Short mmCIF file of C-alpha atoms and ligand atoms in Angstrom, two decimals:
data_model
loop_
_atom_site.label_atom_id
_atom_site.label_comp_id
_atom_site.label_asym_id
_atom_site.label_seq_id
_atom_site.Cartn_x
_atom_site.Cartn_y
_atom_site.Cartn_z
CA UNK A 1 -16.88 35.57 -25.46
CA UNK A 2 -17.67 32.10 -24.35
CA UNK A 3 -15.69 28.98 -24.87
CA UNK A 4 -17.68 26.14 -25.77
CA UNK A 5 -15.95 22.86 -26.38
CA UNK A 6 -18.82 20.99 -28.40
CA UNK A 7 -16.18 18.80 -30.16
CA UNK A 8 -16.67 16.64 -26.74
CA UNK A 9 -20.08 15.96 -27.50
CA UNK A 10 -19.82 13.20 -29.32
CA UNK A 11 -16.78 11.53 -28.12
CA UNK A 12 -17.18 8.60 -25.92
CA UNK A 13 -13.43 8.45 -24.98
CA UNK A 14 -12.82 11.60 -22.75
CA UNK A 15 -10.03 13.63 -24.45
CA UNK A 16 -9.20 15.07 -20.85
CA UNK A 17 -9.26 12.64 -17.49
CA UNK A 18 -8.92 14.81 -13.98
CA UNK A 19 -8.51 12.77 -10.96
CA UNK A 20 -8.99 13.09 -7.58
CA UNK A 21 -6.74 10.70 -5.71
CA UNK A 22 -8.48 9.83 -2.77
CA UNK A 23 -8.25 7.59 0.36
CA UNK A 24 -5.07 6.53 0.49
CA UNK A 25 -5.41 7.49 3.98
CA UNK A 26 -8.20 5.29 4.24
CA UNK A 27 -6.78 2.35 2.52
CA UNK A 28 -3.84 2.35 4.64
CA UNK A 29 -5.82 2.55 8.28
CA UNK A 30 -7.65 -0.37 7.21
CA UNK A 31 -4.43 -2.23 6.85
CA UNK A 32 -2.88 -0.84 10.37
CA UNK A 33 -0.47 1.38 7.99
CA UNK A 34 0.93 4.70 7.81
CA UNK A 35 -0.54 7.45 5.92
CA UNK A 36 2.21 7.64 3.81
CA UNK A 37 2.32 3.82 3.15
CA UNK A 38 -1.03 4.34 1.23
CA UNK A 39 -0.18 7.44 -0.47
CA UNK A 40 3.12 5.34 -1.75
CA UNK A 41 0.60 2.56 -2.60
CA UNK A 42 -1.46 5.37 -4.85
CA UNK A 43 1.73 6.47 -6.49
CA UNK A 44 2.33 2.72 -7.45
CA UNK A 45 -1.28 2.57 -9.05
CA UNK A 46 -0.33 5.91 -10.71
CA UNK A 47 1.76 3.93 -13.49
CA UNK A 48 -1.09 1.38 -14.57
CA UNK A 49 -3.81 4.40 -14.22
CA UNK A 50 -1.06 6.34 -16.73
CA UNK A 51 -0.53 2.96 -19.14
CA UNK A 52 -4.14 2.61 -19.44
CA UNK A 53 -4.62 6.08 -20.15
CA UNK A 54 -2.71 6.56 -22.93
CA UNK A 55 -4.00 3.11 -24.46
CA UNK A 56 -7.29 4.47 -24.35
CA UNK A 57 -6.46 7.22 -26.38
CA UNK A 58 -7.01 9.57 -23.19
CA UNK A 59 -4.80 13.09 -24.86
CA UNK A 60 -4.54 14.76 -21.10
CA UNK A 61 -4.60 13.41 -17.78
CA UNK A 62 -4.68 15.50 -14.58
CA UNK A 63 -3.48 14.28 -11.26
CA UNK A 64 -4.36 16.16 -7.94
CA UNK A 65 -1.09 14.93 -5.85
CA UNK A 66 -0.57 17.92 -3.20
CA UNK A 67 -3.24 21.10 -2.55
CA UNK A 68 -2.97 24.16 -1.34
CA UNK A 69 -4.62 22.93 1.48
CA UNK A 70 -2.46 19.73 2.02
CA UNK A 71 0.24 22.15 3.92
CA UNK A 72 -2.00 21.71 7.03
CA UNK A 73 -1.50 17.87 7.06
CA UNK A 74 1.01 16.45 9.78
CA UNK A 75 4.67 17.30 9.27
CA UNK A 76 5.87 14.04 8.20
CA UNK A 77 2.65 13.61 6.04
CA UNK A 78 3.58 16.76 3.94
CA UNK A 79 7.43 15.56 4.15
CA UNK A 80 6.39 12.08 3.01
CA UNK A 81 4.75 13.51 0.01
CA UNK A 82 7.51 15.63 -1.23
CA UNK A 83 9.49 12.89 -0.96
CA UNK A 84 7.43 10.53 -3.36
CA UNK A 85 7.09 13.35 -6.08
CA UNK A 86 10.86 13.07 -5.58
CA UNK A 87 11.39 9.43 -6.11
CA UNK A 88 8.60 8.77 -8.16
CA UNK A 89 10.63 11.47 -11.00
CA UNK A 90 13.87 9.71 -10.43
CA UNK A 91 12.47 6.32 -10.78
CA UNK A 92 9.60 6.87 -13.47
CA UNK A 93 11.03 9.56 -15.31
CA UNK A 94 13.17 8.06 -18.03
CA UNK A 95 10.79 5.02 -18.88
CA UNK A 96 7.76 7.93 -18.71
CA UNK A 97 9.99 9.87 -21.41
CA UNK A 98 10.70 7.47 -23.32
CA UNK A 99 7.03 6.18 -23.75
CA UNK A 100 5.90 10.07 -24.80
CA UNK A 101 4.36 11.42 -21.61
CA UNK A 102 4.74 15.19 -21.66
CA UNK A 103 4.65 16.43 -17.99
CA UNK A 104 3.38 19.72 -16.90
CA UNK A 105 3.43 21.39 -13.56
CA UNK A 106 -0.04 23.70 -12.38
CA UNK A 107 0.09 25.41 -8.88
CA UNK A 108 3.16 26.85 -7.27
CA UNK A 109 6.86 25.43 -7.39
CA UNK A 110 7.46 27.93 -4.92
CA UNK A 111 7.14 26.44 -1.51
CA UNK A 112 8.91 22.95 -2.59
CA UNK A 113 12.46 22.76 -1.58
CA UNK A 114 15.02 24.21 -4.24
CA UNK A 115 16.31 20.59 -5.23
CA UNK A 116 12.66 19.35 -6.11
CA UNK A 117 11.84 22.52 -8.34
CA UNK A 118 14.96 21.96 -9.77
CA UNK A 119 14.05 18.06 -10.80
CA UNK A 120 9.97 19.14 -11.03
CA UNK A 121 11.79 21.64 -14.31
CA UNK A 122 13.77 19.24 -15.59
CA UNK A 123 11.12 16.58 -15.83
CA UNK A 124 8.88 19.23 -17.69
CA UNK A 125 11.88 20.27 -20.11
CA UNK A 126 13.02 16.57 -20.71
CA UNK A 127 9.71 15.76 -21.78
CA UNK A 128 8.27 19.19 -23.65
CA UNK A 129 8.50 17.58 -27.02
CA UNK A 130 6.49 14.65 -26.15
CA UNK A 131 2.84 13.65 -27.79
CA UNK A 132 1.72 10.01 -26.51
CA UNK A 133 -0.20 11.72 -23.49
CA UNK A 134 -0.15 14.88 -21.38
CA UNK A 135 0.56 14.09 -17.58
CA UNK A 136 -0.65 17.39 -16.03
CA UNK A 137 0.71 17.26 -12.11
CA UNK A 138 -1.34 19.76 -9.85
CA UNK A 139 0.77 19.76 -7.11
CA UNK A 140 0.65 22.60 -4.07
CA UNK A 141 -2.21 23.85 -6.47
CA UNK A 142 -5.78 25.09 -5.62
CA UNK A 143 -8.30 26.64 -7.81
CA UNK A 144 -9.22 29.67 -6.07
CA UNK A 145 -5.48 30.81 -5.53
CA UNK A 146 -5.22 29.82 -9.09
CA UNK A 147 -7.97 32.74 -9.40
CA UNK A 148 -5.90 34.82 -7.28
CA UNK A 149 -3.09 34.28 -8.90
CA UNK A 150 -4.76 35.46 -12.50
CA UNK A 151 -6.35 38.62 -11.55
CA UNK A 152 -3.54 39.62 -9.81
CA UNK A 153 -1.07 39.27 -13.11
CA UNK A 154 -3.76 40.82 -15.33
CA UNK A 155 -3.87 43.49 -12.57
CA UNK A 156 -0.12 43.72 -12.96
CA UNK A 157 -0.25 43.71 -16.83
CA UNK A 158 -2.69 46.58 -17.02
CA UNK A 159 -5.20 44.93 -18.91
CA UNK A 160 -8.35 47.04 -19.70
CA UNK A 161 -11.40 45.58 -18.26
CA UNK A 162 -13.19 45.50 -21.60
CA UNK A 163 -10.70 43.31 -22.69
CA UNK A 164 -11.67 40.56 -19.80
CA UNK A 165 -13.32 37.30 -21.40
CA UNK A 166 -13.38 33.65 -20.86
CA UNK A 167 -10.50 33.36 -23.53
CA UNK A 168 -8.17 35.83 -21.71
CA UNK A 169 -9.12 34.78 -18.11
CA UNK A 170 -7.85 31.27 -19.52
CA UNK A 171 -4.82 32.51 -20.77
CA UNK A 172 -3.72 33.71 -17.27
CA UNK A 173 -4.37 30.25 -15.66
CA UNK A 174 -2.08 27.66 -14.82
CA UNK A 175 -4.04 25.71 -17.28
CA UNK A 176 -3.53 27.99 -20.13
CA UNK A 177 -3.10 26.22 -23.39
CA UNK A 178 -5.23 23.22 -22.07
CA UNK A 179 -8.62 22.08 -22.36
CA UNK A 180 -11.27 21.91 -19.98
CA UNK A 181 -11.47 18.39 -18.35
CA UNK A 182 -14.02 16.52 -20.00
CA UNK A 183 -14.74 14.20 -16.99
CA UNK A 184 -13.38 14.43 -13.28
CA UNK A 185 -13.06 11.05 -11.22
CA UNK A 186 -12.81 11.44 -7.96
CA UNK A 187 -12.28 7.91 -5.70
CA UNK A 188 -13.32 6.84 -2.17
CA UNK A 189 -16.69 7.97 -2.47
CA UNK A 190 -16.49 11.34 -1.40
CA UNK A 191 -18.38 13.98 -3.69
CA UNK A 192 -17.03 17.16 -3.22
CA UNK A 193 -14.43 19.42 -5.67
CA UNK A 194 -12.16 20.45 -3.11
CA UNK A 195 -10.36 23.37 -5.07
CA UNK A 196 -9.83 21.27 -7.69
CA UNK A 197 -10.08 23.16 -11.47
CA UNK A 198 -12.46 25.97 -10.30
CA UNK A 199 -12.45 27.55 -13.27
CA UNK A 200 -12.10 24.68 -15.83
CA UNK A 201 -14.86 21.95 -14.28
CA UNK A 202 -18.02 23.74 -14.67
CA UNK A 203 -18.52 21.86 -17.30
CA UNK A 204 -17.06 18.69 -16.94
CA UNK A 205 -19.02 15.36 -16.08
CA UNK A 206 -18.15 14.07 -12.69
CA UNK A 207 -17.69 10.32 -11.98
CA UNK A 208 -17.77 9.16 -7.95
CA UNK A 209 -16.01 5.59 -7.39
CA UNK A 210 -16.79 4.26 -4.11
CA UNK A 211 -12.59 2.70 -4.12
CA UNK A 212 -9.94 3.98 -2.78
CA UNK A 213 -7.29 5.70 -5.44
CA UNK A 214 -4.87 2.66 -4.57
CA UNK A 215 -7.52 0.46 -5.50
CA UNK A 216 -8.31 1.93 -8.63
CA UNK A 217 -7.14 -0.44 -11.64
CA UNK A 218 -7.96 -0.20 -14.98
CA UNK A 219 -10.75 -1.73 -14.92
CA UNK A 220 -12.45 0.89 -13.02
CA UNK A 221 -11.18 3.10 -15.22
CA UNK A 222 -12.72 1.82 -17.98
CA UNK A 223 -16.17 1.58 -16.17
CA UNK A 224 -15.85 5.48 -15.66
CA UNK A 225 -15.22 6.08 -19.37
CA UNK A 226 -17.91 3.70 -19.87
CA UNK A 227 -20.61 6.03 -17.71
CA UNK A 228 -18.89 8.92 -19.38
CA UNK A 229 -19.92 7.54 -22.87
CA UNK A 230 -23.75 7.69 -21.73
CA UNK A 231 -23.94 10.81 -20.65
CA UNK A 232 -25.59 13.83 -22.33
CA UNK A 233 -23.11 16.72 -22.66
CA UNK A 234 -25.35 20.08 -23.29
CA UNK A 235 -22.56 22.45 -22.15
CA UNK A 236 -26.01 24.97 -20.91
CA UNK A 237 -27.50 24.18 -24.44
CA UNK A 238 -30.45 22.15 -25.73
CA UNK A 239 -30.57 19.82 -28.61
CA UNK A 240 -31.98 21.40 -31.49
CA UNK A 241 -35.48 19.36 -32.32
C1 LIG B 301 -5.86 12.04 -0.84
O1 LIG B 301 -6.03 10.90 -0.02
C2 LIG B 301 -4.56 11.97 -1.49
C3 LIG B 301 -3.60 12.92 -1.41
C4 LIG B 301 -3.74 14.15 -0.61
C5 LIG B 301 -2.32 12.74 -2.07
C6 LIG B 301 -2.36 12.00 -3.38
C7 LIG B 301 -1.01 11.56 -3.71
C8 LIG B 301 -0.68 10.41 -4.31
C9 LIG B 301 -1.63 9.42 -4.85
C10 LIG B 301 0.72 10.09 -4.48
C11 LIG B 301 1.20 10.52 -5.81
C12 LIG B 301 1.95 11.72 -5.62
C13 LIG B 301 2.83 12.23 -6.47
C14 LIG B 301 3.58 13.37 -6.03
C15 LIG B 301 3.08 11.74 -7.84
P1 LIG B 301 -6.17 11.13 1.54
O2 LIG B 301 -4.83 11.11 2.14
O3 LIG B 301 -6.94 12.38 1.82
O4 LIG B 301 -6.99 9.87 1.96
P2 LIG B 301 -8.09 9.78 3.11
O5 LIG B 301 -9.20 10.72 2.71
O6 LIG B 301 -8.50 8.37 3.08
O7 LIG B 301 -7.43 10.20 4.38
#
C-alpha cells in the first residue's frame, strides 16, 4: 500500500518543517571563532526559529543537531555539541514545557553519555502531553542506519514478507507515528540531503537558503513558507483536467 498525504496539497502553511542546520562552522570562521562558538550561536537562533514556528501554526518541526556522521568531527567539536544539547535542556526546558512543545528523540541515545540519555528521557516524558508544537530532535541519527535499524527489528520480529508495505516499514522507523516532512530547509547554500529522513523526504519540497543557520531569523523563515505556498505538490500524480 502507498501512503499518500494529499491533505498537504492545499495547505500553504507546511504542517511539518525539517531543517538542516548548516554553517555554523562557516559563520564562526568568518568571525575568527571557534567551531563551537557558531554552533552555540545556532542553538541561540534555535529559540526564535521554535517561537516563530509554532506562531505560524507549523504542528512538527525537525531539527538535524548531531548525525551519524558527526562522530568523525574533532574531539572537542563532538564534546562541544553534547555539551549544548546538555545546557540547552537545562536552560530551555521548563519555559519550552511550559509553552507546549512536545519533544521527541529520532536516532540512537545509545552512544551519548549515561547522564545526557538520562536528561534527553526526561525532557521527552516531561513534555509527552504537550500539543502547541512537536520539537522532533534528530540527534546521532542518520537515515540509512535508520533503514538498518528497521529491517533488522522486522527481521527480529519475524514478520512475513507479504506483510512488508509503506505503512509497516513506517511503523518500524524512528519516525513512526509522524508525518512525512512537508518541506525541508536546509541553510548555507549547500544542496545536498546528507542522511537526513531517507525514507520520509521523497516527497517533501526542498527550500535552499544561501544563510548560515545562525543567521536564519524569522524572517527567512517566513520567505521559505512563502516559496513553499507556490509550489505544486503532485506527490507522482497529475491534476485531473
Ligand atoms: C552543521 O553546521 C551543524 C551541525 C553539525 C550541528 C547543528 C547544531 C546546532 C545548531 C546546535 C543545536 C544543537 C542542539 C543539540 C540543540 P557545520 O558545522 O557543518 O557548518 P559548516 O558547514 O559551516 O562547517
Amino acid at each position: 500500500m502507498t501512503t499518500v498525504h494529499t491533505d498537504q496539497k492545499t495547505k500553504t502553511v507546511p504542517r511539518h518543517v525539517a531543517i538542516i542546520m548548516d554553517g555554523n562552522g562557516r559563520w564562526a570562521r568568518e568571525r575568527g571563532l571557534p567551531r563551537v562558538a557558531g554552533h552555540r550561536a545556532g542553538t541561540e537562533n534555535l529559540r526564535t526559529i521554535i517561537r516563530a514556528s509554532a506562531n505560524l501554526g507549523i504542528e512538527y518541526l525537525t531539527l538535524y543537531a548531531f548525525s551519524t556522521e558527526n562522530w568523525s568531527r574533532p574531539k572537542a567539536e563532538v564534546t562541544g555539541l553534547m555539551h549544548i544539547l546538555s545546557d540547552v535542556i537545562d536552560r530551555e526546558l521548563d519555559e519550552l514545557n511550559e509553552e507546549g512543545a512536545r519533544l521527541i528523540h529520532i536516532g540512537h541515545l545509545k552512544g551519548l553519555s549515561k547522564a545526557l540519555q538520562k536528561k534527553v528521557r526526561h525532557a521527552i516524558d516531561l513534555t509527552r502531553g504537550n500539543q502547541q508544537i512537536n520539537i522532533i530532535l534528530a540527534f546521532n541519527y542518520g537515515g540509512r542506519d535508520e533503514i538498518i535499524h528497521a529491517i533488522k527489528a522486522m527481521l527480529k520480529d519475524g514478520v512475513d514478507p507479504d506483510d512488508v508495505d509503506e505503512d509497516l516499514v513506517n511503523q518500524y522507523l524512528f519516525t513512526r507515528d509522524l508525518p512525512d516532512p512537508d518541506l525541508v530547509i536546509r541553510t548555507s547554500g549547500e544542496q545536498r540531503t546528507s542522511n537526513f529522513l531517507t525514507w520520509q523526504t521523497v516527497y517533501s519540497e526542498w527550500y535552499f537558503p544561501q544563510v548560515y543557520w545562525p543567521d536564519f531569523d524569522e524572517d527567512e523563515l517566513r520567505k521559505a513558507i512563502e516559496d513553499y505556498a507556490t509550489r505544486d505538490r503532485r506527490f507522482g500524480a497529475l491534476e485531473e483536467s
